[in-house]
Coordinates of C-alpha atoms in Angstrom, one line a residue:
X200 CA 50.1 57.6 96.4
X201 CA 50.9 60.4 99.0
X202 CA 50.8 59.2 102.5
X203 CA 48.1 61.2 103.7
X204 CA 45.5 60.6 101.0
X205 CA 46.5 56.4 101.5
X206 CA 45.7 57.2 105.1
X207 CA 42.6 59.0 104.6
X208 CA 41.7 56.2 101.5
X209 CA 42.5 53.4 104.4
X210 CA 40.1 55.1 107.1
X211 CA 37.2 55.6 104.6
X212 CA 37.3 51.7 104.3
X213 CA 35.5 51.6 107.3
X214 CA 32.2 53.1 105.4
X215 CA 29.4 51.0 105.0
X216 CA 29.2 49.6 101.6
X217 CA 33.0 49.3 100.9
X218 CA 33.4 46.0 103.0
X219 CA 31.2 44.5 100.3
X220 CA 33.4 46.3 97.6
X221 CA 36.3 44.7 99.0
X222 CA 34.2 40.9 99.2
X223 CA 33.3 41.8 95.2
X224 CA 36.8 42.2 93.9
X225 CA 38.1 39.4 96.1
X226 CA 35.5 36.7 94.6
X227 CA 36.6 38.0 91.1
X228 CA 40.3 37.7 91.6
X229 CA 40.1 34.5 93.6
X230 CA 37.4 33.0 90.5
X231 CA 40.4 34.1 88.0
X232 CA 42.8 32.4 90.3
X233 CA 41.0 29.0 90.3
X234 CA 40.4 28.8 86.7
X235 CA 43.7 29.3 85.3
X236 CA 45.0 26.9 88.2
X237 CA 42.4 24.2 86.8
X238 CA 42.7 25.3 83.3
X239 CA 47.2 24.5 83.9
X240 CA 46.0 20.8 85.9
X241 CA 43.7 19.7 82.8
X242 CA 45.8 21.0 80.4
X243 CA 48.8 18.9 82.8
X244 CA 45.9 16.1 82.8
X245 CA 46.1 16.0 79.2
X246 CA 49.5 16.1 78.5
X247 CA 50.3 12.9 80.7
X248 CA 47.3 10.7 78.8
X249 CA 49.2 9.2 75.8
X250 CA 46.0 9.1 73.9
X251 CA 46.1 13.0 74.0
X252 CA 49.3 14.0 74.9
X253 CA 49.6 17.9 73.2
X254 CA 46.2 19.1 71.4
X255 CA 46.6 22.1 70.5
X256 CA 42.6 22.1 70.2
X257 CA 42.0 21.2 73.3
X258 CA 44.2 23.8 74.9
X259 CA 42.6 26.9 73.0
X260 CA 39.5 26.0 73.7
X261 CA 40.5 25.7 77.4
X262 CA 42.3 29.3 77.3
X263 CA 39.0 30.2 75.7
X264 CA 36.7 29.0 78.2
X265 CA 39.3 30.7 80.4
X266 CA 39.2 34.3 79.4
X267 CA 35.4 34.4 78.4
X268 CA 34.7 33.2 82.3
X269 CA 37.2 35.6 84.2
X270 CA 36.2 38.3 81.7
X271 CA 32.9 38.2 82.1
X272 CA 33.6 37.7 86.2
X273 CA 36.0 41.0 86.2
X274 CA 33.0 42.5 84.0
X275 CA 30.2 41.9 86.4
X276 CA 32.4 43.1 89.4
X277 CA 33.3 46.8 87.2
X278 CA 29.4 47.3 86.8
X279 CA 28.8 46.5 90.3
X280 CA 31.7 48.2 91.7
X281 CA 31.0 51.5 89.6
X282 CA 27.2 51.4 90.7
X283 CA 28.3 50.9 94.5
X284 CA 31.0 54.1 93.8
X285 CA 28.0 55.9 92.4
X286 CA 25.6 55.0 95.9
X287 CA 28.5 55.7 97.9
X288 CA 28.9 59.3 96.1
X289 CA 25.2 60.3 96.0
X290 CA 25.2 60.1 100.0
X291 CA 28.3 62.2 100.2
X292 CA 26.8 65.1 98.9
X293 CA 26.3 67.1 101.5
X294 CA 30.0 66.4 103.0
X295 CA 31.6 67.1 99.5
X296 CA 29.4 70.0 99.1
X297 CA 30.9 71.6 102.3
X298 CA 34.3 70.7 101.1
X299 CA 33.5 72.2 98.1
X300 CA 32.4 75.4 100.0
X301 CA 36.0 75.8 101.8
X302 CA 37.8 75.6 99.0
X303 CA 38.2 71.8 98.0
X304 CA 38.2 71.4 94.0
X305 CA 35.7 68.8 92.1
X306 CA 39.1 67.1 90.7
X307 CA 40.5 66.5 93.9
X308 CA 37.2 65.0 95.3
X309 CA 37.2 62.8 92.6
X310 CA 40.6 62.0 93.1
X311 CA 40.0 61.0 96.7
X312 CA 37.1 59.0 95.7
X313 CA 39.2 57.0 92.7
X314 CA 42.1 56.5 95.3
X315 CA 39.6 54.6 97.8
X316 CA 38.5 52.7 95.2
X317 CA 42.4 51.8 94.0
X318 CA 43.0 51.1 97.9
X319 CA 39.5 48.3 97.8
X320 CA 40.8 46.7 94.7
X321 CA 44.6 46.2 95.9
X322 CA 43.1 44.5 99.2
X323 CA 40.4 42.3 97.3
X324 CA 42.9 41.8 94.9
X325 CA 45.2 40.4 97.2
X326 CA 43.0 38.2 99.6
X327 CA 41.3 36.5 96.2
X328 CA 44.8 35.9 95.2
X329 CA 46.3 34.2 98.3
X330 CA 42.3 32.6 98.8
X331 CA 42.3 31.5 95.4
X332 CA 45.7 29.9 95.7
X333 CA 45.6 28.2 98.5
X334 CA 41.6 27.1 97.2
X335 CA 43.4 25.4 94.2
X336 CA 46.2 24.1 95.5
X337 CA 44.2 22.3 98.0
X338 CA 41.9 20.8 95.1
X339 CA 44.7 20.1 93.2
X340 CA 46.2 18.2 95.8
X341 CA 42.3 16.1 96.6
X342 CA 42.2 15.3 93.3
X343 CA 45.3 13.9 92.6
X344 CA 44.9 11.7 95.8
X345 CA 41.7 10.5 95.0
X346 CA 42.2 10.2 91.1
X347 CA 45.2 8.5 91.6
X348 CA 47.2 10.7 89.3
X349 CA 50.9 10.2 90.2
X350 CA 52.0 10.9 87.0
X351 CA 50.7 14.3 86.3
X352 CA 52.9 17.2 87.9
X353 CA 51.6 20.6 88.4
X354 CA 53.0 23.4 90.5
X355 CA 50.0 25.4 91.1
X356 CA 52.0 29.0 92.5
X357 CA 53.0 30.9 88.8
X358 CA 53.6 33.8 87.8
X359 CA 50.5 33.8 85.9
X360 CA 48.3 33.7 89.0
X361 CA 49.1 37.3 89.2
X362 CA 47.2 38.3 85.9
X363 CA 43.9 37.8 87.6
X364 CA 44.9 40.1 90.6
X365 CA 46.0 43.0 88.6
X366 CA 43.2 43.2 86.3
X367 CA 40.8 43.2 89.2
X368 CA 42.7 46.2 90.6
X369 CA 43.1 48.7 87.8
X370 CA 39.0 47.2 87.0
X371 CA 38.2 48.4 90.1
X372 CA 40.4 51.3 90.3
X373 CA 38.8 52.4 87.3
X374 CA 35.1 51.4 88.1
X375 CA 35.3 53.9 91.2
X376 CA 36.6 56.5 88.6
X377 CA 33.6 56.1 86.9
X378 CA 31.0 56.1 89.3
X379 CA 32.5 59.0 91.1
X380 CA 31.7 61.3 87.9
X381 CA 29.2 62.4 89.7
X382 CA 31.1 64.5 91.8
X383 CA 32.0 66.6 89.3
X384 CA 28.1 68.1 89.0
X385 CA 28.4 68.8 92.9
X386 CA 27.6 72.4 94.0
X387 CA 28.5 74.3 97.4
X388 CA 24.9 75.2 97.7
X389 CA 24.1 71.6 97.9
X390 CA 26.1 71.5 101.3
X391 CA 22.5 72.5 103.2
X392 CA 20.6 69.3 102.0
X393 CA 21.3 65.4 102.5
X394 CA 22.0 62.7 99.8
X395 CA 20.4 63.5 96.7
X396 CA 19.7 60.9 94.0
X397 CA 18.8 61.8 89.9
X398 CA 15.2 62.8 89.9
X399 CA 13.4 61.4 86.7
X400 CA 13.7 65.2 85.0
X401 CA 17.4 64.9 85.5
X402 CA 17.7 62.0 84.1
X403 CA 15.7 62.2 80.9
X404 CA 17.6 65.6 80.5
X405 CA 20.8 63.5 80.4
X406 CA 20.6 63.1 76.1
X407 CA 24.7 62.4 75.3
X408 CA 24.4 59.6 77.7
X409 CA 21.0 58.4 76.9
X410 CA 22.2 58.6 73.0
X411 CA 25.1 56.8 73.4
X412 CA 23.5 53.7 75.0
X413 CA 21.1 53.7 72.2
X414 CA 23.9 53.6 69.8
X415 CA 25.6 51.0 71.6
X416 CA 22.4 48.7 71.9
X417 CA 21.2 49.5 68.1
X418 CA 24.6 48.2 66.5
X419 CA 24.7 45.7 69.0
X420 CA 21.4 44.4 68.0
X421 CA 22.4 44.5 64.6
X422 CA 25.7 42.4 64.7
X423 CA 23.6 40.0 67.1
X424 CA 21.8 39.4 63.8
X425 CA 24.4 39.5 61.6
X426 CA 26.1 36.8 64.2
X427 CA 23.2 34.7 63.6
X428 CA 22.7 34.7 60.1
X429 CA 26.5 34.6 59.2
X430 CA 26.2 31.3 61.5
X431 CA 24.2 29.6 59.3
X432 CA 27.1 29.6 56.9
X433 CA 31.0 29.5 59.5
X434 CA 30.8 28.7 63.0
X435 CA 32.8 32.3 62.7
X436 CA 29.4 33.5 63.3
X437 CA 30.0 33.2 66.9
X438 CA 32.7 36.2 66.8
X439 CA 30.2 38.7 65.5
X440 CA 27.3 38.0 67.9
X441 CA 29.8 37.7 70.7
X442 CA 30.9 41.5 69.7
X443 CA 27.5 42.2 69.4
X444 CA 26.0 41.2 72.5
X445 CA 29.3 42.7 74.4
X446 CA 28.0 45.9 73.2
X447 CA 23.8 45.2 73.3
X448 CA 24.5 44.7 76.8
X449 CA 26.7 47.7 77.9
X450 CA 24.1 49.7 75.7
X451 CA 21.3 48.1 78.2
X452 CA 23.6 48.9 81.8
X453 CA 24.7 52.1 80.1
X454 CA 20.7 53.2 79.6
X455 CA 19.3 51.2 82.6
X456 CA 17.2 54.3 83.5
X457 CA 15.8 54.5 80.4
X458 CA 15.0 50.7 80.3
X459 CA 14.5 49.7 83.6
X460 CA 11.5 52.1 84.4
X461 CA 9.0 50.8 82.5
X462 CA 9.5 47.6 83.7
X463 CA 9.2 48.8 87.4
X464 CA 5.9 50.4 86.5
X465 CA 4.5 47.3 85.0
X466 CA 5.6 45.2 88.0
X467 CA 4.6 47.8 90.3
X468 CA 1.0 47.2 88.9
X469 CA 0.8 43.9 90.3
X470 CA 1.7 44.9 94.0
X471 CA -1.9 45.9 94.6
X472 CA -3.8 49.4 96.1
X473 CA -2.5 49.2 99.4
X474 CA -0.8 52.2 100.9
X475 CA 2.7 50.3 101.4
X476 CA 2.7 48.9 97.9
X477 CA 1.9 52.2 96.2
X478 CA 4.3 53.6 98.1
X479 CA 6.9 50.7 97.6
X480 CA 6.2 51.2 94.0
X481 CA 6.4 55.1 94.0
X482 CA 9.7 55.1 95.9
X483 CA 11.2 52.8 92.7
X484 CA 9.8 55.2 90.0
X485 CA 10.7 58.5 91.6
X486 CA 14.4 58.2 91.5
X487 CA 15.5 55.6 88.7
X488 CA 18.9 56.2 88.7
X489 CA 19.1 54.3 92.6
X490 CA 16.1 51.8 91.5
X491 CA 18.4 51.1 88.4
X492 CA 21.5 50.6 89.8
X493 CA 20.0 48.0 92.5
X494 CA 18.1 46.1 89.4
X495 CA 21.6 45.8 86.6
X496 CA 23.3 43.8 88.7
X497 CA 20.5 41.4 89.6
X498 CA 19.8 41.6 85.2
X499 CA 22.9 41.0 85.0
X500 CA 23.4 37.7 87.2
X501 CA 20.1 36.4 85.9
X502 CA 21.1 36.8 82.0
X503 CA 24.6 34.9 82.8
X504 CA 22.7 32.2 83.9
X505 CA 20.2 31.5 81.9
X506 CA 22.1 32.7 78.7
X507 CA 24.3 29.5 79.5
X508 CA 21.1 27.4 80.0
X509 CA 19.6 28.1 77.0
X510 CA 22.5 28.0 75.0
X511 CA 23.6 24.7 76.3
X512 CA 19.7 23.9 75.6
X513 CA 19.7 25.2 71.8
X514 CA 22.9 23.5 71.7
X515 CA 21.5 20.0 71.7
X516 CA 18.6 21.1 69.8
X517 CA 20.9 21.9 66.4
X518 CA 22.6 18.8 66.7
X519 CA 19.6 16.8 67.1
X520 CA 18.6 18.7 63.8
X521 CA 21.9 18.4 62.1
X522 CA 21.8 14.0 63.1
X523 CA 18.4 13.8 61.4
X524 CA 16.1 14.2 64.5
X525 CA 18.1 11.8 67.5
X526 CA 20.8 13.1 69.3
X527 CA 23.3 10.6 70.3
X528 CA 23.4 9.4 73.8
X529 CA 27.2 10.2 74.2
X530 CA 26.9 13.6 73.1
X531 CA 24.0 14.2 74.9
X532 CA 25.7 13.2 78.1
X533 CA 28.6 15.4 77.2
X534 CA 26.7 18.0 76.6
X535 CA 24.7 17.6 79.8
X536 CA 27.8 17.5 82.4
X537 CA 29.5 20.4 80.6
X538 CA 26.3 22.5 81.3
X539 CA 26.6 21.5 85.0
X540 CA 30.1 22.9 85.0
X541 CA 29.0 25.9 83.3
X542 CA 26.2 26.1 85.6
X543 CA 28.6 26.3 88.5
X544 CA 31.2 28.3 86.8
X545 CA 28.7 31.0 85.9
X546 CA 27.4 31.0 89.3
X547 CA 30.4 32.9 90.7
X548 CA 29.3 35.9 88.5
X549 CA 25.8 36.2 89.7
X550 CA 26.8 35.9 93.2
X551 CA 29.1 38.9 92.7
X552 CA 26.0 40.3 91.4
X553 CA 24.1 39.2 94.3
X554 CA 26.1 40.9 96.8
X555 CA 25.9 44.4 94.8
X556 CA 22.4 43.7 95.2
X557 CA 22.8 43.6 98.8
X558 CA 25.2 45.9 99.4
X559 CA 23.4 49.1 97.2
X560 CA 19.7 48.2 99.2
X561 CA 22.0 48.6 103.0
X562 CA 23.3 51.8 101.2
X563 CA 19.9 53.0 100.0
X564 CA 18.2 52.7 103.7
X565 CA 20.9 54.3 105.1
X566 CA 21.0 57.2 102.8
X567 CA 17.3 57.4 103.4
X568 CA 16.9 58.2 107.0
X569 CA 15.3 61.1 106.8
X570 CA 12.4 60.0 104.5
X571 CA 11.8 56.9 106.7
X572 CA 11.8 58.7 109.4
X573 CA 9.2 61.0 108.2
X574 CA 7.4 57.8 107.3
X575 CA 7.5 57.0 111.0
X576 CA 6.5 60.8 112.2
X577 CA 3.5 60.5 109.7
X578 CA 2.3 57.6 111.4
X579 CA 3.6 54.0 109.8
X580 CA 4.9 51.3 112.0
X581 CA 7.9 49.3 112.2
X582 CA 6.0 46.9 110.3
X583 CA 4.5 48.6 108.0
X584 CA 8.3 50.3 106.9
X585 CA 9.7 46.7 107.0
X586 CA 6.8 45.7 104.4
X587 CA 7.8 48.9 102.3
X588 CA 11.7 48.3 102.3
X589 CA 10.9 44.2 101.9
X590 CA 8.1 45.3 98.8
X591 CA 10.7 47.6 97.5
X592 CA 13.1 45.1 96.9
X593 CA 10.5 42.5 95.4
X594 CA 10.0 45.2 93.1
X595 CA 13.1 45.6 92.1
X596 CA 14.3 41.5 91.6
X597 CA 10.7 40.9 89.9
X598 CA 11.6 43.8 87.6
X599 CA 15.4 42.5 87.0
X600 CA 14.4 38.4 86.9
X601 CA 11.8 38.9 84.3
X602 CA 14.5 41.3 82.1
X603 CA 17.3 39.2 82.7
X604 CA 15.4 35.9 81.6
X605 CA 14.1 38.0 78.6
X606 CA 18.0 39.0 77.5
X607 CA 19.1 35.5 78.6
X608 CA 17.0 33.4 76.3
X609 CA 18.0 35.9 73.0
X610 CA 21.6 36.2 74.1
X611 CA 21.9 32.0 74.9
X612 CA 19.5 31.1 71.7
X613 CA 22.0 33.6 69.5
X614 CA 25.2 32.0 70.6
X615 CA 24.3 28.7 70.0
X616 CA 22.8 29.3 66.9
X617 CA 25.5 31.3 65.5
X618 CA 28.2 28.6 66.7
X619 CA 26.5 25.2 65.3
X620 CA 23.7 26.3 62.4
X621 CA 25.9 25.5 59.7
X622 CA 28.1 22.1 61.7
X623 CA 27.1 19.2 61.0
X624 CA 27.2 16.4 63.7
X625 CA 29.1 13.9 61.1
X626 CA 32.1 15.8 60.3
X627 CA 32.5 14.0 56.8
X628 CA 28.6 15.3 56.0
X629 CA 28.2 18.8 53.8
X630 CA 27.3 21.7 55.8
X631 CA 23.9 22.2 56.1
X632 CA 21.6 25.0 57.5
X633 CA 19.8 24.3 60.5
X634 CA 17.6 26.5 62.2
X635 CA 15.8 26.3 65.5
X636 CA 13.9 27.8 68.0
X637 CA 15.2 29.0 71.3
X638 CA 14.9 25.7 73.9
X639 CA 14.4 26.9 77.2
X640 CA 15.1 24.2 79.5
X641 CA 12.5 24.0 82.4
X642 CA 13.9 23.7 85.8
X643 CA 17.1 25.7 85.1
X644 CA 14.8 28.7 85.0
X645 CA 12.9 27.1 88.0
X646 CA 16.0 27.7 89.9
X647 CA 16.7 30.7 88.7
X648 CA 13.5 31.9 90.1
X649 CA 13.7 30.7 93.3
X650 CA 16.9 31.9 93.6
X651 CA 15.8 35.0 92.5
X652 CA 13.2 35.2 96.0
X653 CA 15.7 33.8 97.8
X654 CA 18.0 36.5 97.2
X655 CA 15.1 39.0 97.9
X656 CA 14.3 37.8 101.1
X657 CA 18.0 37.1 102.3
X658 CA 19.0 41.1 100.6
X659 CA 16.5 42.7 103.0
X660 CA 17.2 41.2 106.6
X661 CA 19.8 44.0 107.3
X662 CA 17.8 47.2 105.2
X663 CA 14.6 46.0 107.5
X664 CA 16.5 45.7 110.6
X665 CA 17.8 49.3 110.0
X666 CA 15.1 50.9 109.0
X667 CA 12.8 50.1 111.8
X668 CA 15.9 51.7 114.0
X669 CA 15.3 55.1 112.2
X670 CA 14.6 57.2 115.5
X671 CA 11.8 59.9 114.0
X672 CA 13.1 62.6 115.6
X673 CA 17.2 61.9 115.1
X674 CA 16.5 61.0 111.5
X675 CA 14.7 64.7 110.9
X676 CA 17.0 66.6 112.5
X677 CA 20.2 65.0 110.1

């Protein structure tokens, strides 16, 4: 990278929204750190028990667990990161337009733009790797302490720690290429107005993309079946509905305006008539490109979750089928302390997700200034602009938790049912068919819920506390 553009890439760090850019792809690389470091101790764990000693089973499905979790981790943190990119861009417009007008080419704005983002995923890269090291080889160190495991050694700094880190970098390096497509639709005449966001013309005008995500969620759909019906006859089922929901899924980000609006107007319904509610609920509708960026990654987050849940849930429910209508109470306990691990595991993601969340509403008020402070020249008070920002975002999670839980109890009940409908729980029994419904366990999606406020309330103490700063006057004259 020249010198001057890793100068200017190093300066423009200090724009609001990239700090949390940076956070994002340090969580993912230091997540992808600790895993393989506790995957290498159990495996170690293993090897030193002479009841065990060298399973090869036990090792694949380790790497397994392994690579699903930091893939779906590094996954998350593209979407997020590309949607963030996209935010960033859209309140740009006016300064790449001038650019733009003096000569500057699209390409080498999008250059800039995709070296930034190379510069944030080297950094976060970087501080998850040493974080995530120095996390593990602190655990590893408690646990063999308090375990007493003397006999297990494990040198926790590899080479293979630095897997993790690159893939988070180019991820990121290529989700800022992505989301800064937009520059390349960025006019000079555009230099005389402020951030502009897709209106809902634009975006229904947009049919390659809008035809691709239908593809992708059609054929996704369809191997999701196929995953499960092939699962009543090879746990192999598990491969096709993995594909399949892979794809289902980016088909659903990839078309979020398409999806996500109707939602938003069925939620905003239940806001009320007052002023600040309609206009809460206007503000999501009229540009759903913005609304549907903040909503994916909260969709996302609550799908991981509760797809785990319910799978977990389902899980138990075939093999009480498959042992005749009593589940064991040793495989039931299994079953039950892997979940929590899960439970925890997954968690990472939909934090990730939670601070995109965070980070694209502080973006969105600040990009706004001029229509909240119109807001405040047309009369509405610091509280009543707080209660629009604050409704905003209700909208928005309310919108996301109820799509997410949807997606999370098909995607959870298919994996589960596509793994075990054809295993039976004695391993010297025929294969049989079993069937079930989706079991949706209760207080797993109690939490998810009040996580889901949680997160609502905590996303909108810094867009509040800016908003009700808009100055009328400075805002309008920007």
């Amino acid at each position: 990278m020249p010198r001057g553009a890793a100068s200017l890439s190093l300066g423009s760090l200090r724009e609001r929204g990239m700090g949390a850019s940076v956070l994002v792809a340090a969580l993912s690389s230091a997540f992808g750190v600790v895993l393989i470091s506790a995957t290498g101790f159990i495996g170690a764990m293993l090897r030193a028990d002479p009841y065990v000693g060298d399973s090869g089973t036990l090792a694949f499905v380790l790497s397994f667990l392994t690579t699903l979790l930091v893939g779906v981790a590094v996954y998350v943190a593209a979407i997020v990161t590309a949607n963030t990119f996209s935010t960033v861009v859209a309140g740009r417009t006016r300064r790449i337009a001038l650019l733009r007008l003096i000569g500057a080419s699209a390409r080498s704005q999008r250059r800039e733009v995709a070296q930034q983002g190379l510069v944030v995923g080297v950094i976060g890269a970087f501080v998850g790797l040493v974080a995530g090291t120095l996390l593990s080889a602190a655990g590893v160190a408690i646990l063999t302490a308090v375990l007493g495991l003397d006999g297990v050694s494990y040198s926790v700094v590899q080479a293979s720690l630095l897997l993790p880190a690159v893939i988070v970098a180019l991820t990121t390096w290529t989700a800022a290429w992505a989301g800064s497509r937009r520059v390349l639709a960025v006019t000079p005449l555009q230099a005389l107005g402020g951030s502009v966001e897709a209106s809902r013309e634009t975006v229904a005008r947009r049919s390659g993309r809008n035809i691709t995500a239908l593809v992708l969620f059609i054929v996704g759909g369809a191997l999701l079946a196929l995953g499960i019906l092939a699962g009543l006859v090879t746990p192999l089922g598990v491969m096709i509905a993995f594909v399949g929901g892979i794809l289902s899924f980016t088909g659903l980000a990839l078309g979020a305006t398409l999806v996500m609006p109707p939602v938003l107007r069925l939620v905003g319904r239940w806001f009320g008539s007052s002023a600040t509610a309609r206009l809460a609920a206007e503000n999501a509708l009229r540009y759903p490109e913005r609304s549907s960026r903040m909503a994916i990654g909260v969709v996302m987050g609550v799908t991981l979750v509760t797809m785990f849940a319910v799978a977990l849930e389902t899980v138990k429910a075939v093999l009480t089928v498959s042992a005749g209508g009593e589940l064991p109470d040793e495989i039931g306990t299994v079953i039950d302390s892997f979940a929590a691990i899960m439970m925890g595991l997954v968690g990472v993601s939909a934090v990730i997700a939670a601070v995109g969340l965070v980070n694209l509403l502080t973006l969105g008020v600040v990009q706004r200034r001029r229509e909240l402070g119109l807001l405040r020249a047309l009369g509405l008070s610091n509280a009543q602009v707080r209660r629009v920002v604050l409704l905003e975002a209700a909208h928005l999670t309310i919108a996301a938790l109820i799509t997410g839980l949807v997606l999370g109890v098909v995607y959870g009940w298919a994996g589960a049912q596509s793994l075990l409908g054809s295993v039976p729980i004695d391993p010297e029994a025929p294969r049989v068919m079993n069937f079930v419904a989706p079991a949706v366990p209760f207080w797993p999606v109690v939490v998810i819920i009040a996580a889901t406020a949680l997160l609502t309330l905590v996303a909108t103490v810094v867009p509040t506390r800016l908003a009700t700063r808009v100055a009328p006057v400075e805002a309008l004259a920007e």
